[in-house]
Short mmCIF file of C-alpha atoms and ligand atoms in Angstrom, two decimals:
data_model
loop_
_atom_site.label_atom_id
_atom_site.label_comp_id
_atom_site.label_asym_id
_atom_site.label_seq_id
_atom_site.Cartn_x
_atom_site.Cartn_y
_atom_site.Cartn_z
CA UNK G 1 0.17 90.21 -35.11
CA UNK G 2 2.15 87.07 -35.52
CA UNK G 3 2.86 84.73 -32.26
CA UNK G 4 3.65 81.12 -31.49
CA UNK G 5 0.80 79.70 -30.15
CA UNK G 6 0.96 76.31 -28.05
CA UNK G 7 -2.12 74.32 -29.47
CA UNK G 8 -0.78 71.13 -27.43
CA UNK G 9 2.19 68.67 -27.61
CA UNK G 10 3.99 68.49 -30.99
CA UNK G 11 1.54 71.18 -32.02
CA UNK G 12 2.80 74.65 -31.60
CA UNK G 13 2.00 76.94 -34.61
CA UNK G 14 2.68 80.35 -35.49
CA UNK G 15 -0.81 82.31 -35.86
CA UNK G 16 -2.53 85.65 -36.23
CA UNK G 17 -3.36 86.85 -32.71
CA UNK G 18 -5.04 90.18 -31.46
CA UNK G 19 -2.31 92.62 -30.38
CA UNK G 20 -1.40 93.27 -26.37
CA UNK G 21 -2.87 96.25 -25.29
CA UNK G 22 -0.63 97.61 -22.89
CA UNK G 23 -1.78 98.50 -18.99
CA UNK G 24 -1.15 101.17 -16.37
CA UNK G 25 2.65 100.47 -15.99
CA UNK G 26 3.39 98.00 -19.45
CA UNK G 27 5.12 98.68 -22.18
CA UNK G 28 4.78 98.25 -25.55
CA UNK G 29 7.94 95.84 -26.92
CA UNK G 30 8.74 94.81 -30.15
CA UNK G 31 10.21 91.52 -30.94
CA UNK G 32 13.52 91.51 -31.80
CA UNK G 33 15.28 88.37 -30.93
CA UNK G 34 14.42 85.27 -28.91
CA UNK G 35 16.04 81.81 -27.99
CA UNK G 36 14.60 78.09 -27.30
CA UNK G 37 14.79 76.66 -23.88
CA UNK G 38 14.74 73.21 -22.62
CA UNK G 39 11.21 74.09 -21.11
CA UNK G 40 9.83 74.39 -24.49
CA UNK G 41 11.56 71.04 -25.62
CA UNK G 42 9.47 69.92 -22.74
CA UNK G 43 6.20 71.00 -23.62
CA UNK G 44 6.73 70.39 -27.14
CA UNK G 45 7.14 66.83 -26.32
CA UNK G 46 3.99 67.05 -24.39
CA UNK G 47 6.63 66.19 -20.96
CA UNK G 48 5.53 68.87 -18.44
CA UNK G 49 1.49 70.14 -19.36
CA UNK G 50 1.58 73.32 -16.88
CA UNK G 51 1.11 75.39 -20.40
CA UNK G 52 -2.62 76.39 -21.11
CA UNK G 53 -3.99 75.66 -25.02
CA UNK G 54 -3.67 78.94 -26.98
CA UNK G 55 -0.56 80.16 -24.52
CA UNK G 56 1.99 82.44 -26.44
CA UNK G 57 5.07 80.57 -26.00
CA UNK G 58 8.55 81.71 -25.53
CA UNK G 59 10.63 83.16 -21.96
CA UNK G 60 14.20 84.44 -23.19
CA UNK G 61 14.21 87.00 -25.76
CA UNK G 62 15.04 90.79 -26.23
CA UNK G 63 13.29 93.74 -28.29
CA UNK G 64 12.63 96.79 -28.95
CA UNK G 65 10.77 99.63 -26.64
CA UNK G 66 7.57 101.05 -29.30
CA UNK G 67 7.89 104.40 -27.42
CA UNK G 68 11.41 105.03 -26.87
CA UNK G 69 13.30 102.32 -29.52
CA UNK G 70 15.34 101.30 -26.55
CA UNK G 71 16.69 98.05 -26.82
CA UNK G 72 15.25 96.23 -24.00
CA UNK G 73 15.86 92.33 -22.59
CA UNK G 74 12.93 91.09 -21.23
CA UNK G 75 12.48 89.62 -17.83
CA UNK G 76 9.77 86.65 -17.86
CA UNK G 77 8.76 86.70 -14.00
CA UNK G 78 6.14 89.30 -13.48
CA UNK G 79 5.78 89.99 -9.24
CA UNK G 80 3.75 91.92 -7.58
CA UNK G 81 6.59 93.45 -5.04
CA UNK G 82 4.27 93.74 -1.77
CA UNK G 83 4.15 90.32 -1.20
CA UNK G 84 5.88 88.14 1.74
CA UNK G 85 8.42 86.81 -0.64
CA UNK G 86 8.73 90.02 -2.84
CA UNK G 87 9.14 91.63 0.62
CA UNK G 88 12.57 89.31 1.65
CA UNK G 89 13.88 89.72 -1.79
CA UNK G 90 12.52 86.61 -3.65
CA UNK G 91 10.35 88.10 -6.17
CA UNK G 92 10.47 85.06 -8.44
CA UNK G 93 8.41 82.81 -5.84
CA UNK G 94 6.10 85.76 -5.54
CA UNK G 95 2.46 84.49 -4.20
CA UNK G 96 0.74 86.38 -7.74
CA UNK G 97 3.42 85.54 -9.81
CA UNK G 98 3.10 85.49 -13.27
CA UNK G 99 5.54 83.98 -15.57
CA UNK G 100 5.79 84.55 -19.66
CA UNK G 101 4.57 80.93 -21.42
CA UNK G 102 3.63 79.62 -18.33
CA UNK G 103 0.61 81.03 -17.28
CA UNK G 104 0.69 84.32 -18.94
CA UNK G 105 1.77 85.29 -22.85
CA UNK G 106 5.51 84.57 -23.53
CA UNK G 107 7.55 86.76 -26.00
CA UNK G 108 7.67 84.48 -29.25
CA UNK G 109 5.19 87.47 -30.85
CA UNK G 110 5.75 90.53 -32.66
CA UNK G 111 4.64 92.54 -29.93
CA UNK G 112 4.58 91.67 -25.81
CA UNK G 113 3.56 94.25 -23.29
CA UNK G 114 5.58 94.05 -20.09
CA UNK G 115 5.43 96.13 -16.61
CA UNK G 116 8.64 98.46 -17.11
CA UNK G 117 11.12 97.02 -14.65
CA UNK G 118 10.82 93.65 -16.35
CA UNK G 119 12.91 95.31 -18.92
CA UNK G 120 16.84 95.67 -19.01
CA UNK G 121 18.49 98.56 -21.25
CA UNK G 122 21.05 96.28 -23.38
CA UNK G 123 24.49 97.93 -23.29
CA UNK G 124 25.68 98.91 -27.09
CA UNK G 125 28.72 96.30 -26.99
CA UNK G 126 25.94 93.02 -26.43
CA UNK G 127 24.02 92.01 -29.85
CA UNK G 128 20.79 91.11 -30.11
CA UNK G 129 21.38 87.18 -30.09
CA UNK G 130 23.35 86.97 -27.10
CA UNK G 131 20.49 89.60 -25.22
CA UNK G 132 18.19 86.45 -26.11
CA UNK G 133 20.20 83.75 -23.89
CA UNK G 134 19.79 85.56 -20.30
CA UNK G 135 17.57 83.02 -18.36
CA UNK G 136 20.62 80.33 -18.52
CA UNK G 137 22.78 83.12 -16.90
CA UNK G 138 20.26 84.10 -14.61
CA UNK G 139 19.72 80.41 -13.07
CA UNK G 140 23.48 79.56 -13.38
CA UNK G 141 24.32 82.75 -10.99
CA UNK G 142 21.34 82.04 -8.63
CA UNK G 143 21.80 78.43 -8.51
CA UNK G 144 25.59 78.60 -7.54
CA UNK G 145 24.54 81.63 -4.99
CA UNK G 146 22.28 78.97 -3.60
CA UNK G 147 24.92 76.51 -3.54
CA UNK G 148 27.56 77.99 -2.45
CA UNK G 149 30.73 75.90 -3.14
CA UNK G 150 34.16 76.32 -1.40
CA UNK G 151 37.08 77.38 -3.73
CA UNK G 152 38.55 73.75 -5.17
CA UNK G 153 35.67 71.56 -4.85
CA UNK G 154 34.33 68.78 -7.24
CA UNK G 155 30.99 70.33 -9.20
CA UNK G 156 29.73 67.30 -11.04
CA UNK G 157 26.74 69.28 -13.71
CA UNK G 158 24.84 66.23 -15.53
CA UNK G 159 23.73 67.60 -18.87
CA UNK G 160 25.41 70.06 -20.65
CA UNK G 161 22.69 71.82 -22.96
CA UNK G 162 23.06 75.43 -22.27
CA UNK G 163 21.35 75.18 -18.40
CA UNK G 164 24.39 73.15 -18.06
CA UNK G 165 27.16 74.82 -20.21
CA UNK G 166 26.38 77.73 -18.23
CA UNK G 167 26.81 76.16 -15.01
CA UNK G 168 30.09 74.80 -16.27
CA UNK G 169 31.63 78.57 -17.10
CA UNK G 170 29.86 79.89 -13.40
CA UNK G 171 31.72 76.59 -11.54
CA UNK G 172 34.53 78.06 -12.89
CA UNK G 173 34.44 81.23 -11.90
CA UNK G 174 33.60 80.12 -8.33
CA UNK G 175 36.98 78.38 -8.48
CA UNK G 176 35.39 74.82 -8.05
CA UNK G 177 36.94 71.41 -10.69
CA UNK G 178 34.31 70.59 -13.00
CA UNK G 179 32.98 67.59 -13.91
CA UNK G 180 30.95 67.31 -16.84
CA UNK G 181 28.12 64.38 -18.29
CA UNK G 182 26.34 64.09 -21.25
CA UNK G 183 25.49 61.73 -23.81
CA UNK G 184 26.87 64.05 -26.91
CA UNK G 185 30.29 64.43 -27.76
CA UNK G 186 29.82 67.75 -29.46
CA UNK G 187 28.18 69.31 -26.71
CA UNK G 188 31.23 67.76 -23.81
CA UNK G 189 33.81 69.79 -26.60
CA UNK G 190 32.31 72.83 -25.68
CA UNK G 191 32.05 71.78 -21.51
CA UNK G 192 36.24 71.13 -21.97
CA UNK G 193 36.33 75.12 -23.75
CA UNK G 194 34.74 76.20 -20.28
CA UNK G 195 37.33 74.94 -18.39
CA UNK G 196 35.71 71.14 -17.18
CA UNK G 197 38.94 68.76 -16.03
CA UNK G 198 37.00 65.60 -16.67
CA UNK G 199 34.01 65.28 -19.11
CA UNK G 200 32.19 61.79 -19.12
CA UNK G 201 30.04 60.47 -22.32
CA UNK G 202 27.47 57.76 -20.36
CA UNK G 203 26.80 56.77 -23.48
CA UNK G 204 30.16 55.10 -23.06
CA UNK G 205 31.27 54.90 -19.14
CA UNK G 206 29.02 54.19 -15.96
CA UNK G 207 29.19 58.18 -14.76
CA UNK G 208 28.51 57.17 -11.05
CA UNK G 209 31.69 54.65 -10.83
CA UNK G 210 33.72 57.15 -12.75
CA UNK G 211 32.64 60.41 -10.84
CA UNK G 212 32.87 58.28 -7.48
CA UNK G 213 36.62 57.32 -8.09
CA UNK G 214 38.05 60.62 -9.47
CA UNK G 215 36.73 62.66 -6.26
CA UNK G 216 37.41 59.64 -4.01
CA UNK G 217 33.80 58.98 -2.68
CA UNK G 218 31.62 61.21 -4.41
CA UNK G 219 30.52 65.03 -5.37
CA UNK G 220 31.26 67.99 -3.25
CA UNK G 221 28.03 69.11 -5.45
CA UNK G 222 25.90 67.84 -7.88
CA UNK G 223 23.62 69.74 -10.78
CA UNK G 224 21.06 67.92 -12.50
CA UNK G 225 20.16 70.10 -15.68
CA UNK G 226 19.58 67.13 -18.17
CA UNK G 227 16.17 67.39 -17.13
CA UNK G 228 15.33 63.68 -17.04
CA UNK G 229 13.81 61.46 -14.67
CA UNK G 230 16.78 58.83 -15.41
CA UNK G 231 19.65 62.07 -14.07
CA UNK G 232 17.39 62.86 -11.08
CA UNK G 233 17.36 59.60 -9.98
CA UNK G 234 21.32 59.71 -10.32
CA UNK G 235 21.75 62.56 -8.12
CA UNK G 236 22.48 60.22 -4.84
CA UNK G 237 24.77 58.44 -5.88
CA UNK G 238 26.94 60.70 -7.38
CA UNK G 239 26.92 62.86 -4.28
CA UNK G 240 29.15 62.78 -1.32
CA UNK G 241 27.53 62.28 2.30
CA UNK G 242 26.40 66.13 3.43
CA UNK G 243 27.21 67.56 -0.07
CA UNK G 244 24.43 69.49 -2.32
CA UNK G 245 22.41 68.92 -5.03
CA UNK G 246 20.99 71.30 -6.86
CA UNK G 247 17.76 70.12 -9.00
CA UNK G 248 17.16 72.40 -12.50
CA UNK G 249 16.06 70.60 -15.36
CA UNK G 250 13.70 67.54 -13.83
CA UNK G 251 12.19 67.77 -9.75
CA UNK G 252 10.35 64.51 -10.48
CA UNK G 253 11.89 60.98 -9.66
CA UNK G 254 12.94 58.78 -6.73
CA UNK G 255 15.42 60.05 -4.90
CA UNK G 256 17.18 57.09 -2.73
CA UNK G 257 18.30 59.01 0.33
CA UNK G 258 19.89 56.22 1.87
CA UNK G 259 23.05 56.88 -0.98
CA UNK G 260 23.49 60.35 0.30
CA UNK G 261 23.64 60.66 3.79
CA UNK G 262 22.97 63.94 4.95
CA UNK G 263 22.92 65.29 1.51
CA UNK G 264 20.94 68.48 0.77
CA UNK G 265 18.49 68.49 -2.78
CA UNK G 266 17.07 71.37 -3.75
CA UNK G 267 15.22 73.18 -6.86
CA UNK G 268 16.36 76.67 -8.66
CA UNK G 269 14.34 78.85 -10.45
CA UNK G 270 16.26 82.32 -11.91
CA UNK G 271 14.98 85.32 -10.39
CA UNK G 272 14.47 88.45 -11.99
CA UNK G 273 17.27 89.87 -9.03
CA UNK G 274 20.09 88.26 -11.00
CA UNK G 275 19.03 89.80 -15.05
CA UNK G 276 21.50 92.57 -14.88
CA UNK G 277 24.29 90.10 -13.51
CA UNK G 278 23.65 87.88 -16.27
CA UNK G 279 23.39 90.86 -18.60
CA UNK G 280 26.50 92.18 -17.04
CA UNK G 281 28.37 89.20 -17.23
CA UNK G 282 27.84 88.65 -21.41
CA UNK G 283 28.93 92.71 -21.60
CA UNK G 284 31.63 91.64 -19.96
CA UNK G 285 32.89 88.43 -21.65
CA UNK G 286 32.59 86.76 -17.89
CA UNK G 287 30.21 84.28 -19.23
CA UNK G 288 30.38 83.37 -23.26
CA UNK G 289 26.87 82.62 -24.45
CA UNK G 290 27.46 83.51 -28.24
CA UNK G 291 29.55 80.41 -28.67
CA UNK G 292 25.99 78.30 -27.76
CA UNK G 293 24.06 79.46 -30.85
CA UNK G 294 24.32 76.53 -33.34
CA UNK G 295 20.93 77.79 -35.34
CA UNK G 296 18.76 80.94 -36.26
CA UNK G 297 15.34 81.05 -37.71
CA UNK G 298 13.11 83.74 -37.99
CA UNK G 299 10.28 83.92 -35.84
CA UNK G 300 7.56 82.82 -38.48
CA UNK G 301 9.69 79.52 -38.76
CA UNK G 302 9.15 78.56 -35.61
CA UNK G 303 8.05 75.18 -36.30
CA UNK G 304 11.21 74.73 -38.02
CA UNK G 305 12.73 75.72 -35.25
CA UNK G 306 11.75 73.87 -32.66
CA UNK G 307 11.52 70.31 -34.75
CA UNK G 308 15.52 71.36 -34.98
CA UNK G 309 16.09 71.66 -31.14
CA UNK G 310 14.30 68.67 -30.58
CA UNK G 311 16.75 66.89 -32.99
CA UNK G 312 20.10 65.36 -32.00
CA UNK G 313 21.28 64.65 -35.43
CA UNK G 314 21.17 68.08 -36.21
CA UNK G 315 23.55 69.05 -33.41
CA UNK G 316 21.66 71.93 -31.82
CA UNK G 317 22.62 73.83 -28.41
CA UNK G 318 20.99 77.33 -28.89
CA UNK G 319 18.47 78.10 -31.34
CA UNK G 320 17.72 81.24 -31.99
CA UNK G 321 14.77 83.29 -33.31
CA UNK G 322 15.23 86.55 -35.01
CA UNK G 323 12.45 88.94 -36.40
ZN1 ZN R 1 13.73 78.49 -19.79
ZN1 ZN R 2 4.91 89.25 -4.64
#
């Protein structure tokens, strides 16, 4: 079969593999439709290495069931449900966890075998696309679960790819005033759509002095999904004392406590507990997702693909993969 094989930074090509051969509980899957995260932006740029050479890349994407011709959305974190942290309901910090392009096979292939309830039955009204774009969801609804904000408060979100467009529209539907960063004007358009009362180009204005004087001291809550160093480092000073900061695209970087006095930081990773949410909230119009796809490729184009995400010029949010 086809996949997308990760041969090292700036070299991920699309190559004949041997087909999965499914286990005890897997399934068979067909690909369908997938979508390009920041994560693989980051290994494509050779920025994180925890990807092993010859990995099948690729964690968001929907198919088809070969026995049944279900559609299915796939869930990347595979846990073992017997474990201390499977046991109190975190399954995606399970102690044998596996997780799809990090250290096991990711879905950018024409076939990926999966245990059966890290599949989702896609309701009829949800196309295949917008099945593809679930991990954003996922970590949005976790993250703010995590975070819990009181109705009216200041939710500053730095970055607003589709980690952070996402958090804009959940913000909003905790009731909190969004404010939004990022260095792209076509990207803050869309943050304004979701309902953000104040979105800041620091291209063009210090964010910190800005953010600081519209909410009179600083952040009720801060979300760092630009996934740089230079953001993380931010985080303090955008804060108020004792507010929270929630740490998604980037952990590494100094963080200068001494700016956020009793401030808590913490990191987010979706859990496979919050899929049907997210899947239930695009059924739903609660969350809009389809509005994020800016480009589609076909799966054999990866390269294509990928060179296009990692290009500002060309405008991307979500690019998507069909068959
Ligand atoms: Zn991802
Ligand atoms: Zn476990």
């Amino acid at each position: 079969m086809r996949a997308v094989v990760y041969r090292g930074p700036g070299n991920i090509k699309v190559e004949d593999v041997g087909d999965p051969r499914p286990v005890k509980d897997e399934v068979l899957v067909r690909f369908v439709a997938g979508s390009i995260c920041g994560t693989d932006l980051h290994f494509y740029r050779g920025e994180w290495t925890n990807i092993k050479v010859g990995q099948i890349m690729g964690h968001d994407a929907c198919g088809q069931r070969v026995d049944t011709g279900e559609r299915v959305a796939l869930i990347p974190t595979i846990f073992c449900g017997s474990c201390k942290y499977c046991l109190h309901g975190k399954p995606h910090l399970c102690e044998k966890r596996k997780i799809a392009s990090f250290n096991a096979n990711g879905f950018f292939a024409e076939y990926t075998a999966l245990p059966e309830r890290n599949l989702l039955s896609i309701p009829d009204n949800v196309s295949n696309e917008e099945a593809a774009i679930l991990e954003p969801v996922a970590l949005a609804i976790h993250t703010f679960d995590m975070l819990q904000p009181r109705l009216g408060r200041w939710v500053t979100i730095i970055g607003q790819g589709p980690i952070g467009l996402l958090m804009t529209q959940v913000a909003k539907l905790q009731g909190c005033r969004v404010i939004a960063i990022d260095l792209e004007d076509y990207k803050l358009k869309l943050s304004e759509r979701y309902g953000a009362e104040l979105c800041i180009n620091a291209k063009e204005e210090d964010p910190v002095k800005r953010v600081k004087k519209v909410t009179e001291g600083g952040s009720d809550i801060v979300v760092e999904a630009a996934g740089r160093k230079e953001t993380v480092e931010q985080t303090p000073f955008l804060v108020r004392s004792a507010g929270r900061v929630a740490l998604i695209g980037e952990s590494r970087g100094y963080l200068n406590l001494g700016q956020a006095e009793e401030a808590f930081f913490f990191s987010s990773l979706p859990t496979p507990l919050d899929y049907p949410t997210a899947l239930d909230f695009i059924s739903k119009n609660i969350v809009d997702v389809k509005s994020l796809i800016t480009h589609k490729f076909r799966l054999v184009e990866f390269e294509e693909a990928i060179q296009t995400a990692a290009n500002p010029t060309k405008k991307p949010i979500k690019v998507v993969l069909i068959q």
